[in-house]
Coordinates of C-alpha atoms in Angstrom, one line a residue:
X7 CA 88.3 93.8 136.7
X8 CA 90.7 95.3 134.8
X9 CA 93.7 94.1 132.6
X10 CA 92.3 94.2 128.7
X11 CA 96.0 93.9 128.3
X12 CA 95.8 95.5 124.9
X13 CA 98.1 95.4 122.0
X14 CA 96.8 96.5 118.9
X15 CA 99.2 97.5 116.4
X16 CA 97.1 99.7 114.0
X17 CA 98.0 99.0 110.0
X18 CA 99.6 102.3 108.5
X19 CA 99.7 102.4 104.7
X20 CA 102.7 103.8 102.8
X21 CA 102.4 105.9 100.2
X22 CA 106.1 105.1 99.2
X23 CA 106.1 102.3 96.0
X24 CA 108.8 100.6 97.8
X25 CA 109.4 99.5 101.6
X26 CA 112.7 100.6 103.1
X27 CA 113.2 96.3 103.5
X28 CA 112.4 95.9 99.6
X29 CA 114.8 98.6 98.9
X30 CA 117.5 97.5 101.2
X31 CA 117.4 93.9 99.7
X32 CA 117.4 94.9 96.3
X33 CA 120.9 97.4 97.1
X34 CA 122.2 93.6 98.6
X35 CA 121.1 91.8 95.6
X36 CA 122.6 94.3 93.1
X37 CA 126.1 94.5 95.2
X38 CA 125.0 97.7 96.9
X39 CA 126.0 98.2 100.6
X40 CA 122.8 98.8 102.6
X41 CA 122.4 102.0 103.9
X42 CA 124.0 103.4 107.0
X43 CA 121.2 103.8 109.1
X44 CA 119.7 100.2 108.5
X45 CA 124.0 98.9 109.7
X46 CA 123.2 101.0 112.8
X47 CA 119.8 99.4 113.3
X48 CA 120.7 95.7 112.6
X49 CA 123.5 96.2 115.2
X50 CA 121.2 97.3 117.8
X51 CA 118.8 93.9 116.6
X52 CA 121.5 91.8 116.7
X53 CA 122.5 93.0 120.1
X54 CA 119.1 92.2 121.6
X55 CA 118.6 89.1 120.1
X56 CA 122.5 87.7 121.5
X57 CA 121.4 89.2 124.8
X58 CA 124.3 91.7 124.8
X59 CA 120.7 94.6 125.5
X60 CA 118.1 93.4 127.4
X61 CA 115.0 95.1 128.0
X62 CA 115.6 98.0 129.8
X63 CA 119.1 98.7 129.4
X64 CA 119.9 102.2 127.4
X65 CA 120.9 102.5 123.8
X66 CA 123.5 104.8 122.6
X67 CA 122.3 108.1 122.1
X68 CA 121.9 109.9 118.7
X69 CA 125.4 111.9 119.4
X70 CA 126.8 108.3 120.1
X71 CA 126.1 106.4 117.4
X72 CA 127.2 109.7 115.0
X73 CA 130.2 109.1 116.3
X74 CA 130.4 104.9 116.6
X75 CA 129.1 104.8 112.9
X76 CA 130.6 107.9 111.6
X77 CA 126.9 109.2 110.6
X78 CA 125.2 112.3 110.1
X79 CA 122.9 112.7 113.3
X80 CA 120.0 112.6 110.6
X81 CA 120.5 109.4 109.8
X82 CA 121.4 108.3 113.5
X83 CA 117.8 110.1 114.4
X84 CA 116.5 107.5 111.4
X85 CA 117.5 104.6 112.7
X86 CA 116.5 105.6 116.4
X87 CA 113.0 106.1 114.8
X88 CA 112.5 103.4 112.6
X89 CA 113.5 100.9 115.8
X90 CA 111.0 102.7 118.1
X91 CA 108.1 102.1 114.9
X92 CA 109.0 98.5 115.2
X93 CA 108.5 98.2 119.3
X94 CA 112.2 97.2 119.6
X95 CA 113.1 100.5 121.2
X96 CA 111.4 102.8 123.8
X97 CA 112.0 107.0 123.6
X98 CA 111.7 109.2 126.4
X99 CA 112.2 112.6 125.6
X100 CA 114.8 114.4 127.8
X101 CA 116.0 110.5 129.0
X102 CA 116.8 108.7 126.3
X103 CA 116.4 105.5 124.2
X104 CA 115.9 101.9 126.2
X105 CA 115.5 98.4 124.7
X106 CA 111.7 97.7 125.1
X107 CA 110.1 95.2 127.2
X108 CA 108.1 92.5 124.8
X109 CA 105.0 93.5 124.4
X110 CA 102.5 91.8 126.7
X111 CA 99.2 90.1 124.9
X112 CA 96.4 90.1 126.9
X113 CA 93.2 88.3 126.4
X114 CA 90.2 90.6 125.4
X115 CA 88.0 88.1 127.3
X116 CA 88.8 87.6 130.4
X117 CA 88.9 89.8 133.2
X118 CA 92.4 89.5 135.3
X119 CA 94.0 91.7 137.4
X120 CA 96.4 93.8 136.4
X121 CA 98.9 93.6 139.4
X122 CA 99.1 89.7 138.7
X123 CA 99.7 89.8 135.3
X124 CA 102.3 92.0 135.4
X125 CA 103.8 90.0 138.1
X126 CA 103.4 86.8 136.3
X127 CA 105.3 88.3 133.8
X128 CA 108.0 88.4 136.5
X129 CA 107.6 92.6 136.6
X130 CA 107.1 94.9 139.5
X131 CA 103.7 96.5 139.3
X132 CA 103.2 99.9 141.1
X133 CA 99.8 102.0 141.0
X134 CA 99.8 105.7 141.1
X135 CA 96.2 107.1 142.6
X136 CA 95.2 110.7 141.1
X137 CA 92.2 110.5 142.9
X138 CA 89.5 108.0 144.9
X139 CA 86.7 110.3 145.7
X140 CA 82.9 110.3 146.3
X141 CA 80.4 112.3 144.4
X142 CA 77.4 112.6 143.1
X143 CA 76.1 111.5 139.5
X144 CA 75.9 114.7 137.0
X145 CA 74.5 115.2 133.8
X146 CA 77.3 113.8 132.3
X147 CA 77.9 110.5 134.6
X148 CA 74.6 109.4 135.7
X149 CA 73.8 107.6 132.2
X150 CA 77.4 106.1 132.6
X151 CA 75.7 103.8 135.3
X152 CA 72.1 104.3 134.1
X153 CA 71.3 106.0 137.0
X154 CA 69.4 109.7 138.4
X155 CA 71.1 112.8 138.8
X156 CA 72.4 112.9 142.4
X157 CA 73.0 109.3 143.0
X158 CA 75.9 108.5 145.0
X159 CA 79.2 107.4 143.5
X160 CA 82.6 106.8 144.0
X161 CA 85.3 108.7 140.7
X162 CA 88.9 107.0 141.1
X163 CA 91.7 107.8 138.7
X164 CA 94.7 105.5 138.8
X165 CA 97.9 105.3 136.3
X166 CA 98.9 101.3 136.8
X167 CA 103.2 101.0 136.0
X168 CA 105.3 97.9 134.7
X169 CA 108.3 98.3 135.3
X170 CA 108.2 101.7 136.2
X171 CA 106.4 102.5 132.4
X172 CA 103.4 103.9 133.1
X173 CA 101.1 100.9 131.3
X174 CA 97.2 101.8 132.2
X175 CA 95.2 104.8 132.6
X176 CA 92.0 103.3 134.8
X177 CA 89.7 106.3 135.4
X178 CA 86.2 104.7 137.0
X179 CA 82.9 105.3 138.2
X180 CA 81.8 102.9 141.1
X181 CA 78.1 102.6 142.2
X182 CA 78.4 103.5 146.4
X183 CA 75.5 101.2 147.5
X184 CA 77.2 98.2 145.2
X185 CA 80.6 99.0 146.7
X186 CA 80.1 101.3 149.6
X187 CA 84.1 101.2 151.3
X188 CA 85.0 101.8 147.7
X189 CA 86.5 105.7 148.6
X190 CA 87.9 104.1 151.5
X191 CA 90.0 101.4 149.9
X192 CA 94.1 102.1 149.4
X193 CA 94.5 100.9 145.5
X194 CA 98.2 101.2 146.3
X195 CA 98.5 98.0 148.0
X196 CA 95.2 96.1 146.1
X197 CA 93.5 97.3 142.8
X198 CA 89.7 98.1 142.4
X199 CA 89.2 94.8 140.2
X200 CA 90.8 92.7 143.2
X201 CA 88.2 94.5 145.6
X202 CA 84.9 94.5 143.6
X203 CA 85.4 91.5 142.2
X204 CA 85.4 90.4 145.9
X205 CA 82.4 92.8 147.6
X206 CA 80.5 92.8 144.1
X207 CA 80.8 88.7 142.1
X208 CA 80.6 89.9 138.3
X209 CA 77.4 88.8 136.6
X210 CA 77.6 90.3 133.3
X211 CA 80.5 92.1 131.4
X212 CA 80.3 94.6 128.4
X213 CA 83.0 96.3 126.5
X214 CA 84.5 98.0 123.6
X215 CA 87.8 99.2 122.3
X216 CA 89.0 101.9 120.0
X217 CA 91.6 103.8 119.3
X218 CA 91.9 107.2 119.5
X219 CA 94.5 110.3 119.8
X220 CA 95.2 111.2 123.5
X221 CA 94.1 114.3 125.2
X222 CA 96.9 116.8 127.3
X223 CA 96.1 114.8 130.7
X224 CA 96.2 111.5 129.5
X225 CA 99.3 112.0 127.1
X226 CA 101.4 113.4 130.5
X227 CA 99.8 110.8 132.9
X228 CA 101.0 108.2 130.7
X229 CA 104.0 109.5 129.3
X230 CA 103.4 109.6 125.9
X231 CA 105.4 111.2 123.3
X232 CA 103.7 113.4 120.9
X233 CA 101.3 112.1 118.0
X234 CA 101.6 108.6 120.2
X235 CA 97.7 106.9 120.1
X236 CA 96.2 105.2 122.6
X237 CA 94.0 102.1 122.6
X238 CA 90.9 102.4 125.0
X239 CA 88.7 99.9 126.4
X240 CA 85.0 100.7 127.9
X241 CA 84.2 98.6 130.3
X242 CA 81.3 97.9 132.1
X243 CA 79.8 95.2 135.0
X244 CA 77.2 94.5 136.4
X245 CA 76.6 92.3 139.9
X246 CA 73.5 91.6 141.8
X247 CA 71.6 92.7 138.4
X248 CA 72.5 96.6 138.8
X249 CA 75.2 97.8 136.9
X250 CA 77.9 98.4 139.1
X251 CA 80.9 99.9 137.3
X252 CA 82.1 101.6 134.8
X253 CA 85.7 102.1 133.5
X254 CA 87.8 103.6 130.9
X255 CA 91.2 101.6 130.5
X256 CA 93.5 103.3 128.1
X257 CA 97.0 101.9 127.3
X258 CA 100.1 103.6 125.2
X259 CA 99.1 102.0 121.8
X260 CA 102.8 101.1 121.3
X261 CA 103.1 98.8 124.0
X262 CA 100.0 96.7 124.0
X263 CA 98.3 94.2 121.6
X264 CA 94.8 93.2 121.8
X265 CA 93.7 89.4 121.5
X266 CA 90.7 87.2 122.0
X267 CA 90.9 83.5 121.3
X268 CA 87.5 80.7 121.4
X269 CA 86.5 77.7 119.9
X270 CA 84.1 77.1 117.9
X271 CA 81.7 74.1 118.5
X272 CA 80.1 72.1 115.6

């Protein structure tokens, strides 16, 4: 039930009157040399769109390209940064820097799995389970399923990886007399959407998306670097008219794009 497959890439206003591009191309058109840190970033462009860096594969560290460009490690850090803002670049702190995969575009519409489209994009997929327990409906989750306190559920937590990234956050609350092996299920080896979507045929499908600033667990569960949004979808189903689940899909906002496509009849 569960790839949104988001990539939303939120529209920051600059308070600066010029872009960095506008003044880069006016230093070319007056004779100027552009400056050093947009050399060290076309180098790393050019490099991934020959082929020489493919996704994945390490870029030279700030220390490293002080010394290949003969930069201060200010503007090195510039460059680093200003490739990261424009997705071509991934940063892990303590790692390094890595050529970033493209970012996938998933359909707000549907409903796919998430193991088979990262496959499909010819990825590995891997799911980490926190948790897949059973529990009963508090305060707090019985009006996530519209039902009484005490009710029977099943909580999972599961951080979904592309690639070894972690790429989804699925934390879900499962009706137990819709799906009642749900607790016992191994979402290692299949994915909750896979199972209900067998056990449970959807009938009806709500959702919604924002974006928001991550808390402490989700930031370290998905590996985010500091002041790094999120997108997150709510989602809920419904099957054999009782609503049976309800999820909360968050995704690093830097790596995923949001879109929806339909026709329009006359």
């Amino acid at each position: 039930m569960d790839s949104p497959s988001l990539t939303s890439r939120g529209a920051v206003k600059s308070t600066r009157p010029r872009s960095s591009g506008a003044m880069e191309a006016n230093l070319r058109e007056a004779g100027q040399p552009s400056p050093r840190y947009a050399a060290i970033k076309q180098s790393i462009s050019d490099a991934v769109r020959d082929g020489r860096l493919k996704p994945g594969d390490r870029v030279p560290s700030e220390a490293e390209l002080v010394d290949q460009f003969d930069v201060s490690r200010m503007t090195a850090n510039r460059a680093l940064r200003e490739l990261q803002a424009a997705g071509v670049i991934i940063r892990k702190a303590g790692i390094g820097s890595f050529i970033a995969e493209q970012r996938p575009i998933g359909q707000m519409i549907e409903i796919r799995n998430i193991a088979e489209e990262i496959r499909a994009r010819g990825h590995i997929y891997r799911a980490r389970v926190i948790q897949n327990v059973a529990e009963r409906s508090s305060a707090e989750t019985a009006p996530l399923l519209e039902v009484p306190i005490g009710t029977k559920l099943f909580h999972s937590i599961i951080v979904h990886h592309e690639a070894e990234f972690p790429i989804q956050l699925e934390e879900r609350f499962v009706l137990a007399s819709i799906a009642p092996r749900y607790g016992d299920m191994d979402f290692t080896v299949t994915t909750p959407n896979e199972y209900l979507t067998r056990i449970a045929p959807l009938e009806r499908v709500e959702h919604r998306v924002c974006a928001m600033m991550p808390d402490e667990r989700t930031r370290a569960m998905l590996g985010l670097d500091p002041g790094e949004p999120v997108l997150r979808m709510t989602r809920r189903t419904w099957s054999r008219s009782r609503l049976a689940s309800h999820a909360w899909l968050t995704h690093p906002g830097s790596r995923f794009e949001l879109s929806a496509a339909f026709s329009i009849d006359d």
